[in-house]
Amino acid sequence: MTLILDPDDPAGWREAPAASGAPVAPGAPAASGNRFTEGLNPEQREAVEYRGPALLIVAGAGSGKTRVLTHRIAGLIDSREAWPSQILAITFTNKAAAEMRERVEALLGEGASGMWISTFHSACVRILRREAEAIGLSSTFTIYDSADTRTVLKRIIKELDADTMGFTPAGAQSKISKLKNELSDVESYARNANMNDPQEVMFLEIFRQYTRRLRAASALDFDDLIAETVYLFRAFPKVASLYQRRFRHILVDEYQDTNHAQYSLIREFTQPIPAERVAEMADHGFNVRAVADSTGAIPGASLTVVGDSDQSIYAFRGADIRNISEFERDFSGAKVVLLEQNYRSTQNILSAANAVISNNFDRKDKKLWTAVGDGDKITGYTGYTAHDEAQFVADEIEALHRTGVAYRDIAVFYRTNAQTRALEEIFVRSALPYRVVGGTKFYERAEIKDAMAYLISVANPLDELALRRILNSPKRGIGPATETALASFAEANQVTFREAMRSADALGLGPKVTGAITTLASVLDEAAAMLAPSAAGLAAGTNEGASKVSDVLVFLLERSGLIEALRRSRDPQDETRAENVDELVAQTRDFDRDNPLATVVDFLTQVSLVAAADDLDDASGTVSLMTLHTAKGLEYHAVFLTGLEEGLLPHQMSASEPGGPAEERRLFYVGITRARQRLYISLAMSRAQFGEVAVAMPSRYLQEIPEGLVDWKQSPGMATSRGGTQPRALNARRPGGAWGTRDRDLEKFSVTASAKPKAEWANRVTGTVRDNGDLTLEAGDRIRHVDFGEGRVNQVTGEGTKRIAHVAFDTAGPKKLLIKIAPIEKL
DNA sequence: CAAGGCGTTCTCACA
DNA sequence: GAACGCCTTG
């Protein structure tokens, strides 16, 4: 095995300053009173200054943990206790990583190159690409996302006829993911499997096939990225030692969401290096003296973790809350610092959060408090339909905006992505600038996946999945039968799918099909040649002389005919698709500009690892819509929590999982604590599911908010007996318990849903899109709106199809309407 | 043998 | 409400 120096990161191996050589005695305070602790409260200061092998910072929501982390890192570097290159900080998203780097650099007043601040997945990819050969992978391995994984599993299940035994791609996927997060592989699973159970035997076969296929394609799934890095370190202690020697300070954010594999990885990073291996490394020319102790060994890196078990919301992907609750036991001599003072929210918001989360038993009691005062009450609203609820949200956003709150300081959260539809319809109609963060992402669109598959096929010729994807896209008359013929030819002749394509002549297919295949194969070969660096680049170990990513992509798009097929198509949707592909090209141009010597593989990696929260754009000046999961770690002046209904929050699927309702409650807690000044909670009494309208019940968590904190504009109680009885306090306990699943309540709801005039509510805001064509309006015109009645146009702004009428309605108040589609008529 | 049309299936959150 | 899979047609 060769010990590899980081070619693009020479600073990483510089000799460390003497100061970091001798491990600082646990508990010894660092120099205090420096500029990195000014303005911090005593607990924060302690978290910044403590020096020792292990530190747990229990950071309640909004307690300034990012500040503590960045100040801690800056302090370590500034005091010369560590070089930037000796620091490894793990964050949850790439955006958080970029932000942390900026803040550290701002504190230091200089660049801090060599510092690794990244997500678990990015750090692992970086290591695995460098050490790929050791574990029999190509360094250009592909990263499969869950859709890719599902496609592979679908094929396997079909081939094995496993669906007859009740196996589904989704089911197998989640089981395999769970196993990998526990660091189980096919062999270890096989050892413990009950071979008399046909179900288990079949699953084992699926798991084995899946593993084999990813291997053959030189591909890793998301879970592999972590697990393979752990295996690498365990199987090759010398490789592990390189990283253990280099990283002396490991910091992990959102520690409550780490799973077993990630935990194991952290353990590997913080292992000490025994004296014999240190001596061996010294023989290989590594400078180890600066970090070795008096016995000749290198002590384990110091570990700082930050987390809040109340914000643990990723149990579904294997996050183990015990990692944080048992930290002190795992790392003996660990110091714990508690941050409870909140600098984000008003007391009313915190009181609601505290009250809700206190319903989770089995937690360390922790109460957030603030010095900023009570603030406004929480505003509540119960809509009759999801559209009604969305209209409330839109109206309140406009009201906030009129008082001077910028759109970018407002966010709307929901439990499931499907809930965006109603919100978007209303927002578009209200001419409200918004942005859906995450969701059906750009890179998940079919045409983008196609274009990416071309790049992947060139970068990693072993990737059969990518090849099969592009085989008949654009349509070249290559159907499933031809695809199967190629696959069996490859199998029979022990060659790769790609080679089978090159020798398509030998398959005895029709001349047209054969021609299509060989043409595609040679286009890919030509593109592959573009990737090779020049002799000078090879000698220097850089990518010099290779074509730019954008050039390779444009070449592929043109020569494959993909872009032409989209442009020539009569399908109006293909026009948008062509634009999307153009957008992808523009992105590769940006990438080339920002990363001059980067490879196609670098681009593919970056795309694979973008997180939902990464495409947040603070400068966009729009309202942000996102799921509660994506919202973690963010904060807004005003927050709308929507769809607070049984079945959504808690989600239906959580009921059957142990700990499900408690995790859903934490999700609610995370949502509440994102708000700085204003919090809105809302729900609908009926919601479309499966395309059908279903009755919705208020979420059980709503009644956990103390009565006095919420100002209900329309409470669930009022809504049930609309127009009839007195408004009933939401929290009023009735004999037999609060509203929940009792039949009586169900009746009430269904009465409203069915007997109440449908004409009035079912279509209060129609879901259909109108087109008012070239209706012209100007200030002074009177109009009639289907929902809002009559009003007067005050102003018209915008151009063409984006013209917006600012209307003062006689009863409904001021609204902004997108003229083209608003259900209005001129009077 | 491929392409397009129609009935059937669900759908949680994410790197 | 759309993505998938099956079925018919070209």
Coordinates of C-alpha atoms (C1' of nucleotides) in Angstrom, one line a residue, chain A residues 316 415 417 479 482 611-612 630 657 690, chain B residues 1-4 10-15:
Chain A
F316 CA -36.1 6.9 10.3
R415 CA -44.8 17.9 7.0
N417 CA -44.0 17.7 0.1
G479 CA -36.3 -1.2 -26.7
T482 CA -32.5 -5.1 -27.4
A611 CA -28.9 18.7 0.2
A612 CA -32.4 20.1 0.1
T630 CA -35.3 20.8 5.9
E657 CA -43.2 2.8 14.5
F690 CA -55.2 10.2 -3.0
Chain B
dC1 C1' -40.4 -5.1 -31.6
dA2 C1' -41.2 -0.3 -30.1
dA3 C1' -44.3 3.5 -28.9
dG4 C1' -48.3 5.4 -27.1
dC10 C1' -49.9 4.5 -3.8
dT11 C1' -47.0 8.0 -1.6
dC12 C1' -43.1 10.6 5.1
dA13 C1' -39.3 13.0 6.2
dC14 C1' -33.2 13.1 3.6
dA15 C1' -27.7 13.0 2.2

